[in-house]
Coordinates of N, CA and C in Angstrom, one line a residue:
M1089 N -17.0 0.9 38.0 CA -18.2 0.4 36.3 C -17.4 1.6 35.0
Q1090 N -17.0 2.7 36.0 CA -16.7 3.5 34.8 C -15.4 2.2 34.2
N1091 N -14.4 2.5 34.7 CA -13.4 1.6 34.1 C -13.3 0.1 32.9
A1092 N -14.6 -0.5 33.5 CA -15.1 -1.4 32.9 C -16.3 -0.7 31.1
L1093 N -17.1 0.4 31.2 CA -17.2 1.0 30.1 C -15.9 1.4 29.5
A1094 N -15.0 2.1 29.9 CA -13.6 2.0 29.2 C -13.4 0.7 28.6
T1095 N -13.1 0.2 28.9 CA -13.1 -1.4 28.0 C -13.7 -2.2 27.5
E1096 N -14.8 -1.1 27.5 CA -15.6 -1.8 26.4 C -16.4 -0.7 25.3
I1097 N -15.4 -0.3 25.9 CA -14.9 0.7 24.1 C -14.3 0.9 23.7
A1098 N -12.9 0.6 24.0 CA -11.7 0.1 23.5 C -11.7 -1.1 22.8
N1099 N -13.2 -1.8 23.3 CA -12.3 -3.1 23.0 C -13.2 -3.3 21.2
A1100 N -14.6 -2.3 21.7 CA -15.7 -2.2 20.3 C -14.4 -1.3 19.5
A1101 N -13.7 -0.2 19.4 CA -13.3 0.7 18.7 C -12.0 -0.7 18.5
A1102 N -11.2 -1.4 19.1 CA -10.0 -2.0 18.4 C -10.7 -3.1 17.2
R1103 N -11.8 -3.6 17.3 CA -12.5 -3.7 16.0 C -12.4 -3.6 14.9
L1104 N -12.5 -2.0 15.7 CA -13.4 -1.3 14.1 C -11.2 -1.1 13.6
V1105 N -10.7 -0.7 14.7 CA -8.8 -0.2 13.8 C -8.7 -1.7 12.5
V1106 N -9.1 -3.1 13.5 CA -8.2 -4.0 13.0 C -9.1 -4.5 11.5
E1107 N -10.3 -4.1 11.6 CA -11.3 -4.8 10.6 C -11.9 -3.7 10.0
E1108 N -11.4 -2.9 9.5 CA -12.1 -1.3 8.8 C -11.4 -0.4 9.0
G1109 N -10.0 -0.4 9.0 CA -8.5 0.8 9.3 C -9.3 1.4 9.6
L1110 N -10.1 1.8 10.7 CA -10.3 3.2 11.1 C -9.2 4.1 12.2
E1111 N -8.2 4.8 11.9 CA -7.7 5.9 12.1 C -8.2 5.6 14.3
W1112 N -7.5 5.8 15.2 CA -8.4 5.5 16.6 C -8.8 6.2 17.0
G1113 N -8.9 8.0 16.6 CA -9.8 8.7 17.1 C -11.3 8.7 16.9
P1114 N -11.3 8.5 15.0 CA -12.8 8.0 14.7 C -13.9 6.5 15.6
A1115 N -12.6 5.5 15.0 CA -13.6 4.3 16.2 C -13.2 5.1 17.2
K1116 N -13.2 5.2 17.9 CA -13.6 5.8 19.9 C -14.9 6.0 19.4
R1117 N -14.7 7.4 18.7 CA -16.2 7.9 18.5 C -16.6 6.9 18.2
R1118 N -16.8 6.4 16.9 CA -18.0 5.0 16.2 C -17.6 3.4 17.9
A1119 N -17.5 3.9 18.5 CA -17.6 2.6 19.6 C -18.9 3.1 19.9
V1120 N -18.9 4.7 20.8 CA -19.9 4.5 21.4 C -21.0 5.1 21.2
K1121 N -21.3 5.4 19.1 CA -22.3 5.7 19.0 C -22.5 3.9 19.0
E1122 N -22.0 3.3 18.4 CA -22.3 1.6 18.3 C -22.8 0.4 19.7
L1123 N -22.6 1.5 20.8 CA -22.4 0.3 21.2 C -24.1 1.2 22.3
G1124 N -24.5 2.3 21.7 CA -25.1 3.2 21.9 C -25.4 4.1 23.0
L1125 N -24.2 4.9 23.5 CA -24.1 5.6 24.1 C -24.4 6.7 24.3
P1126 N -24.5 7.5 25.3 CA -24.1 8.9 25.1 C -22.8 9.6 24.0
A1127 N -22.8 10.0 24.1 CA -22.1 11.6 22.6 C -21.0 11.3 23.9
R1128 N -21.6 12.7 24.8 CA -20.4 12.7 26.0 C -20.1 11.9 26.5
T1129 N -19.7 10.5 26.4 CA -19.6 9.5 27.1 C -17.6 9.7 27.2
P1130 N -17.5 9.7 27.8 CA -15.5 9.4 28.3 C -14.9 8.8 27.0
L1131 N -14.4 8.8 26.5 CA -13.9 8.0 25.2 C -12.2 7.6 26.2
P1132 N -11.9 6.6 26.0 CA -10.5 5.5 26.5 C -9.7 6.3 25.8
D1133 N -8.5 5.4 26.4 CA -7.2 7.0 26.5 C -6.3 5.8 25.2
N1134 N -5.5 6.3 24.3 CA -5.5 5.5 23.2 C -4.4 4.1 24.1
D1135 N -3.8 4.1 25.0 CA -3.3 3.4 25.8 C -3.4 2.2 25.8
L1136 N -5.4 2.4 26.4 CA -5.6 1.2 26.2 C -6.0 0.9 25.3
V1137 N -6.9 1.4 24.1 CA -7.3 1.4 22.6 C -5.8 0.2 21.8
E1138 N -5.2 0.5 22.4 CA -3.2 0.1 22.2 C -3.8 -1.2 22.6
D1139 N -3.9 -1.6 23.5 CA -3.7 -3.3 24.4 C -4.8 -4.0 23.7
A1140 N -6.1 -3.5 23.5 CA -7.3 -4.0 23.3 C -7.0 -4.1 21.7
V1141 N -6.1 -3.3 20.6 CA -6.1 -3.3 19.5 C -4.7 -4.5 19.0
R1142 N -3.8 -4.8 20.4 CA -2.8 -5.8 20.4 C -3.8 -7.5 20.9
E1143 N -4.5 -7.2 21.7 CA -5.1 -7.8 22.1 C -6.2 -9.0 20.6
Y1144 N -6.5 -7.9 20.1 CA -7.3 -8.4 19.0 C -6.6 -9.1 17.8
I1145 N -6.0 -8.9 17.4 CA -4.7 -9.1 16.7 C -4.4 -10.3 17.3
G1146 N -3.8 -10.3 18.5 CA -3.2 -11.3 19.1 C -4.7 -12.7 18.5
L1147 N -5.7 -12.1 19.0 CA -6.7 -13.3 19.0 C -7.9 -14.0 17.3
F1148 N -7.5 -12.4 16.5 CA -7.9 -13.2 15.0 C -7.1 -13.1 14.3
C1149 N -6.2 -12.8 14.0 CA -5.3 -12.2 12.9 C -3.8 -12.2 12.9
A1150 N -3.1 -13.7 14.1 CA -1.8 -13.7 14.6 C -1.5 -14.8 13.3
D1151 N -2.6 -15.4 12.4 CA -1.7 -15.6 10.8 C -1.7 -15.4 10.2
T1152 N -1.8 -14.2 10.0 CA -1.3 -12.5 9.3 C -0.9 -11.2 8.9
Q1153 N -1.4 -11.0 10.4 CA -0.7 -9.3 11.2 C 0.8 -9.1 10.5
P1154 N 1.7 -9.7 11.7 CA 3.5 -10.3 11.5 C 3.9 -9.9 9.7
F1155 N 2.6 -10.7 9.0 CA 3.6 -10.4 7.4 C 3.0 -9.4 6.5
E1156 N 2.0 -8.6 6.9 CA 1.3 -7.6 6.2 C 2.1 -6.5 7.4
L1157 N 2.2 -6.7 8.7 CA 3.3 -6.0 9.6 C 4.8 -5.4 8.8
R1158 N 5.2 -6.4 8.1 CA 5.9 -6.3 7.0 C 6.7 -5.6 6.2
A1159 N 5.3 -6.2 5.4 CA 5.4 -5.6 4.0 C 4.9 -3.8 4.1
L1160 N 4.0 -3.2 5.0 CA 4.3 -1.5 5.0 C 5.0 -1.0 5.9
R1161 N 5.6 -1.4 6.5 CA 7.2 -1.4 7.0 C 8.2 -1.3 5.8
E1162 N 8.3 -1.9 4.6 CA 9.2 -2.5 3.8 C 9.5 -0.6 3.1
L1163 N 7.6 -0.6 3.0 CA 7.0 0.3 2.1 C 7.6 1.4 2.6
A1164 N 7.2 1.5 4.4 CA 7.6 2.8 4.5 C 9.4 3.0 4.4
L1165 N 10.0 2.1 4.1 CA 11.2 2.2 4.4 C 11.9 2.5 3.3
V1166 N 11.5 2.6 2.0 CA 11.6 2.8 0.7 C 11.3 4.4 0.5
W1167 N 10.1 4.8 1.2 CA 9.7 6.3 1.3 C 10.8 7.1 2.3
M1168 N 10.8 6.4 3.2 CA 12.2 6.9 3.7 C 13.1 7.1 3.2
Q1169 N 13.4 6.2 2.1 CA 15.0 6.5 1.5 C 14.4 7.5 0.5
R1170 N 13.5 8.0 -0.5 CA 13.1 8.5 -1.1 C 13.2 9.7 -0.5
M1171 N 13.0 10.3 0.3 CA 12.1 11.7 1.3 C 13.8 11.8 2.5
Q1172 N 15.1 11.0 2.3 CA 16.0 10.5 3.6 C 16.4 12.4 3.3
A1173 N 16.4 13.4 3.2 CA 16.6 14.6 2.7 C 16.6 15.3 3.7
F1174 N 15.3 14.7 4.6 CA 14.3 15.9 5.3 C 14.1 14.8 6.2
R1175 N 14.8 14.1 6.4 CA 14.7 13.6 8.3 C 13.6 12.7 8.2
P1176 N 13.0 11.6 7.3 CA 12.5 10.8 7.7 C 11.8 10.2 8.8
Y1177 N 11.0 10.2 10.0 CA 11.1 9.3 11.0 C 9.6 8.3 11.0
L1178 N 10.1 6.7 10.5 CA 8.2 6.3 11.5 C 7.4 6.1 12.6
G1179 N 6.1 6.5 12.1 CA 5.3 6.0 13.5 C 4.3 5.8 13.6
G1180 N 3.0 6.1 14.4 CA 2.1 5.4 14.0 C 2.4 3.7 14.0
A1181 N 0.6 3.5 14.0 CA 0.5 1.3 14.3 C 2.0 1.2 13.4
V1182 N 2.4 1.3 12.4 CA 3.6 1.2 11.6 C 4.9 0.6 12.5
W1183 N 4.8 2.2 13.0 CA 6.6 1.5 14.1 C 5.9 1.2 15.8
H1184 N 5.1 1.0 15.6 CA 4.4 -0.1 17.1 C 4.5 -1.0 16.8
G1185 N 3.6 -1.7 15.6 CA 3.5 -3.0 15.9 C 2.0 -3.5 15.5
T1186 N 1.4 -2.7 15.5 CA -0.5 -2.4 15.8 C -0.9 -2.5 14.1
A1187 N -0.6 -2.1 13.2 CA -0.3 -2.3 12.0 C -0.8 -3.6 11.1
T1188 N -2.6 -3.4 10.2 CA -2.0 -4.7 9.5 C -2.2 -4.2 7.5
R1189 N -2.6 -5.0 7.0 CA -2.6 -3.8 5.6 C -4.3 -3.0 5.7
L1190 N -5.1 -3.1 6.4 CA -5.4 -1.8 5.9 C -5.4 -0.5 7.0
S1191 N -4.0 -0.3 7.4 CA -3.2 0.9 8.5 C -2.5 1.5 6.9
D1192 N -2.6 3.4 6.5 CA -1.5 3.6 6.6 C -0.1 3.4 7.2
I1193 N 0.4 4.6 6.3 CA 1.8 5.1 6.9 C 1.8 6.6 7.0
Y1194 N 2.5 6.2 8.2 CA 2.8 8.5 8.6 C 4.3 8.7 9.6
L1195 N 4.8 9.2 8.0 CA 5.8 9.6 8.6 C 6.5 11.2 8.3
S1196 N 6.6 11.1 9.8 CA 7.0 13.0 10.0 C 8.4 12.9 9.2
L1197 N 8.7 14.1 8.7 CA 9.7 14.8 8.0 C 9.8 16.5 8.4
F1198 N 11.0 16.5 8.8 CA 11.7 17.7 9.9 C 13.2 18.4 8.8
C1199 N 12.1 19.2 8.1 CA 13.0 20.5 7.2 C 13.4 21.8 7.8
D1200 N 14.3 22.1 6.5 CA 15.2 23.7 6.8 C 13.7 24.3 6.6
D1201 N 12.9 24.7 5.4 CA 11.7 24.9 4.5 C 10.4 23.9 4.5
S1202 N 9.6 24.6 4.9 CA 9.0 23.4 4.8 C 7.9 23.4 3.4
K1203 N 8.2 23.5 1.9 CA 7.7 23.6 1.2 C 9.0 22.8 0.4
S1204 N 9.7 22.6 1.0 CA 11.1 22.0 0.4 C 10.4 20.5 -0.3
A1205 N 10.1 19.9 1.6 CA 9.2 18.3 0.3 C 8.3 17.6 -0.5
E1206 N 7.9 19.4 -0.7 CA 6.6 19.4 -1.2 C 7.0 19.7 -3.3
I1207 N 8.1 20.2 -2.9 CA 9.0 20.5 -4.3 C 9.4 19.2 -5.0
A1208 N 10.0 18.4 -3.3 CA 10.6 16.9 -4.4 C 9.4 16.3 -4.7
L1209 N 8.3 16.3 -4.6 CA 7.7 15.7 -4.7 C 7.3 15.7 -6.4
I1210 N 7.0 17.3 -6.7 CA 6.2 17.4 -7.5 C 7.5 17.0 -8.5
D1211 N 8.9 17.6 -8.6 CA 9.8 17.6 -9.1 C 10.2 15.7 -9.7
H1212 N 9.9 14.6 -8.5 CA 9.4 13.2 -9.1 C 8.4 13.4 -9.3
H1213 N 7.3 14.2 -10.1 CA 5.3 13.6 -10.5 C 4.8 12.7 -9.6
V1214 N 5.1 12.6 -8.2 CA 4.3 12.3 -7.2 C 2.8 13.0 -6.8
N1215 N 1.7 12.1 -7.9 CA 0.6 12.9 -7.2 C 0.7 12.6 -5.5
Y1216 N -0.1 13.8 -4.7 CA -0.1 13.9 -3.8 C -1.4 14.7 -3.7
E1217 N -2.4 15.2 -2.1 CA -2.7 15.8 -1.3 C -2.8 16.3 -0.7
P1218 N -1.8 17.7 -0.9 CA -2.3 18.2 1.2 C -3.8 18.8 1.5
R1219 N -3.0 19.1 3.0 CA -4.4 19.1 3.9 C -3.4 19.3 5.2
S1220 N -4.1 20.0 6.2 CA -3.4 20.6 7.4 C -4.3 19.2 8.6
V1221 N -2.9 19.5 9.6 CA -3.6 18.2 10.3 C -3.6 18.6 11.9
T1222 N -3.6 18.0 12.8 CA -2.6 18.6 14.0 C -1.5 17.8 14.2
G1223 N -0.6 18.1 14.8 CA 0.7 17.4 14.9 C 0.9 17.2 16.3
F1224 N 2.3 16.5 16.6 CA 2.4 15.9 18.2 C 2.6 16.6 19.3
R1225 N 2.8 17.9 18.3 CA 2.6 19.6 19.4 C 1.5 19.9 19.9
G1226 N 0.0 19.3 19.0 CA -1.3 20.4 19.1 C -1.4 21.1 18.1
E1227 N -0.2 21.5 17.4 CA -0.2 22.7 16.6 C -0.6 22.7 15.4
L1228 N -1.0 23.0 14.0 CA -1.7 22.7 13.0 C -0.4 22.5 12.5
V1229 N -0.2 21.3 11.2 CA 0.8 21.3 10.4 C 0.6 20.2 9.0
D1230 N 1.7 20.9 8.2 CA 1.7 20.1 6.6 C 0.8 18.8 7.3
M1231 N 0.1 18.4 6.0 CA 0.5 16.7 5.6 C 0.3 16.4 3.9
L1232 N 1.3 16.1 3.2 CA 1.1 15.7 2.1 C 0.9 14.0 1.9
S1233 N -0.2 13.7 1.2 CA -1.6 12.3 1.6 C -0.9 11.7 0.2
L1234 N -0.4 10.7 -0.1 CA 0.0 10.1 -1.5 C -0.8 8.8 -1.0
S1235 N -0.9 8.0 -2.3 CA -0.5 6.5 -2.3 C 0.5 5.9 -2.9
S1236 N 0.7 4.4 -2.7 CA 1.7 4.1 -3.2 C 2.0 2.4 -3.0
R1237 N 1.7 1.6 -4.3 CA 2.0 0.5 -4.3 C 2.1 -0.1 -3.4
S1238 N 1.8 -1.5 -2.3 CA 2.9 -2.5 -1.8 C 3.0 -3.4 -2.9
P1239 N 4.3 -3.9 -2.8 CA 4.0 -4.9 -3.9 C 3.7 -6.5 -3.0
E1240 N 4.2 -6.7 -1.3 CA 4.0 -8.4 -1.3 C 2.6 -7.9 -0.8
L1241 N 1.7 -6.8 -1.3 CA 0.1 -6.8 -0.7 C -0.4 -6.8 -1.7
G1242 N 0.6 -6.6 -2.7 CA -0.5 -6.0 -4.1 C -2.0 -4.9 -3.6
E1243 N -1.9 -4.6 -3.5 CA -2.7 -2.6 -3.3 C -1.8 -1.6 -3.1
E1244 N -3.0 -0.8 -3.2 CA -2.5 0.7 -2.7 C -2.0 0.8 -1.6
I1245 N -1.8 1.9 -0.6 CA -1.4 2.0 0.4 C -1.4 3.4 0.8
G1246 N -2.1 3.7 1.6 CA -2.3 5.6 2.0 C -0.9 5.5 2.5
V1247 N -0.1 6.8 2.0 CA 1.6 7.0 2.5 C 1.2 8.4 3.2
H1248 N 1.6 9.3 4.3 CA 1.2 10.5 4.7 C 2.6 11.1 5.4
L1249 N 3.2 12.7 4.9 CA 4.1 12.7 5.4 C 4.1 14.2 6.2
L1250 N 3.8 14.2 7.4 CA 3.6 15.2 7.6 C 4.9 16.2 8.0
I1251 N 4.8 17.8 7.8 CA 5.9 18.2 8.1 C 6.2 19.3 9.2
Y1252 N 7.6 19.0 9.3 CA 7.5 19.7 10.5 C 8.9 19.8 10.6
D1253 N 9.3 21.3 11.3 CA 10.5 22.7 11.1 C 11.2 21.8 11.7
L1254 N 12.3 21.6 12.1 CA 14.1 20.9 12.2 C 13.7 21.1 13.9
D1255 N 13.7 22.4 14.2 CA 13.9 22.4 15.4 C 13.0 21.8 16.4
D1256 N 11.0 21.5 15.8 CA 11.3 20.0 16.2 C 11.1 19.0 17.0
L1257 N 12.6 18.8 16.1 CA 12.9 16.9 15.5 C 13.0 16.7 17.4
R1258 N 13.9 17.5 18.0 CA 14.1 16.4 19.4 C 12.8 16.2 20.4
G1259 N 11.4 16.9 20.5 CA 10.6 17.1 20.7 C 10.1 15.4 20.2
A1260 N 10.3 15.4 19.1 CA 9.8 14.1 18.2 C 9.9 12.7 18.6
L1261 N 11.1 13.0 19.8 CA 11.5 11.5 19.9 C 11.7 11.6 21.6
R1262 N 10.7 12.1 21.9 CA 10.4 12.4 23.5 C 9.6 10.8 24.0
P1263 N 10.0 10.4 24.5 CA 9.0 9.2 25.3 C 8.1 9.1 25.8
D1264 N 7.1 8.3 25.1 CA 6.0 8.6 25.7 C 6.0 7.8 26.8
A1265 N 4.1 8.5 28.2 CA 3.7 7.9 28.8 C 3.9 6.1 29.3
R1266 N 4.4 6.0 28.6 CA 4.9 3.6 28.8 C 6.3 4.1 28.7
G1267 N 7.2 5.0 28.3 CA 8.3 5.2 27.9 C 9.8 4.7 27.1
R1268 N 8.3 4.2 26.1 CA 8.6 4.1 24.3 C 8.9 4.8 23.5
V1269 N 10.0 4.8 22.7 CA 10.1 5.7 21.8 C 9.4 5.5 20.8
Q1270 N 8.4 7.4 19.9 CA 7.3 7.2 19.4 C 7.6 7.0 18.0
R1271 N 9.3 7.0 17.7 CA 8.8 7.5 16.3 C 10.8 6.8 16.5
G1272 N 11.0 6.0 14.7 CA 12.1 5.9 14.6 C 12.6 6.0 12.9
D1273 N 14.2 6.6 12.9 CA 14.5 6.7 11.6 C 14.9 5.8 11.2
A1274 N 15.3 5.5 9.2 CA 15.5 4.6 8.6 C 16.1 2.8 9.6
Q1275 N 17.0 3.3 9.5 CA 18.7 2.6 10.8 C 17.4 1.4 11.4
A1276 N 16.7 2.3 12.2 CA 15.7 1.9 13.2 C 14.5 0.1 13.3
V1277 N 14.0 1.3 11.6 CA 12.6 0.5 11.3 C 13.5 -0.2 9.9
R1278 N 15.4 -0.7 9.9 CA 16.1 -1.8 9.5 C 15.9 -2.8 10.3
R1279 N 15.7 -2.8 11.4 CA 16.4 -2.9 12.9 C 14.7 -4.3 13.6
L1280 N 13.6 -3.4 13.1 CA 13.1 -4.0 13.6 C 12.5 -5.1 12.1
L1281 N 12.5 -4.6 11.1 CA 12.8 -5.7 10.0 C 13.1 -7.0 10.0
Q1282 N 14.5 -6.9 11.1 CA 15.2 -7.9 10.7 C 14.9 -8.8 12.0
Q1283 N 13.6 -8.4 12.6 CA 13.1 -9.0 13.5 C 11.5 -9.8 13.1
T1284 N 11.6 -9.1 12.4 CA 9.9 -9.7 11.7 C 9.9 -10.8 10.7
P1285 N 8.8 -11.6 10.3 CA 8.4 -12.9 9.7 C 8.7 -12.3 7.7
T1286 N 9.2 -13.0 6.7 CA 9.5 -12.9 5.8 C 8.0 -13.2 5.4
S1287 N 7.8 -14.2 5.7 CA 6.8 -14.7 4.4 C 5.7 -15.0 5.5
S1288 N 4.2 -14.9 4.8 CA 3.5 -15.0 5.8 C 3.1 -16.4 6.0
T1289 N 2.8 -17.0 7.5 CA 2.9 -18.4 8.4 C 1.5 -19.1 7.3
S1290 N 0.3 -18.3 6.8 CA -0.8 -18.6 6.3 C -0.4 -19.2 4.5
S1291 N 0.3 -17.9 4.5 CA 0.8 -19.1 2.4 C 1.1 -20.7 2.7

């Protein structure tokens, strides 16, 4: 019964992730609310949600998502090249392949000086919003959020730069529970781009 409920929540969350661009945590919590379940209902783990997202994309977005994913990876690579001095690594849905045009781009930067990336944005007259978020080790890290236009998609995309210490790089590259690398550098992103379509099959 518990497994069936977790799957139901994951499927509802997947729809919110794909159709509304919600992050997985908020999507899971809203799914519980929309399903009329108690607020304390245990949430499905991210692996279950990811499987549901991939299934949803396969059913409803198979003709558009590959092109949108490629466009996001191309934009991510632009920002990785701009911020290459800070050892950028791409993570999240754009890295794992579950992103759509509603998804944001998450880049982890590994700096000797946490303020150096911020100074670089200021020097290039980039408007950004600083805030603190929970990092991959559960600690608070600085995040610089900005908006960048995707020429392929014709719209603004959120780009978030998470600032880590250089010493955190080794931990960031540890495999996840499924044995997959959780982030990739610019070279890895270029390899992914070689494997994805160059145009939308629906056009």
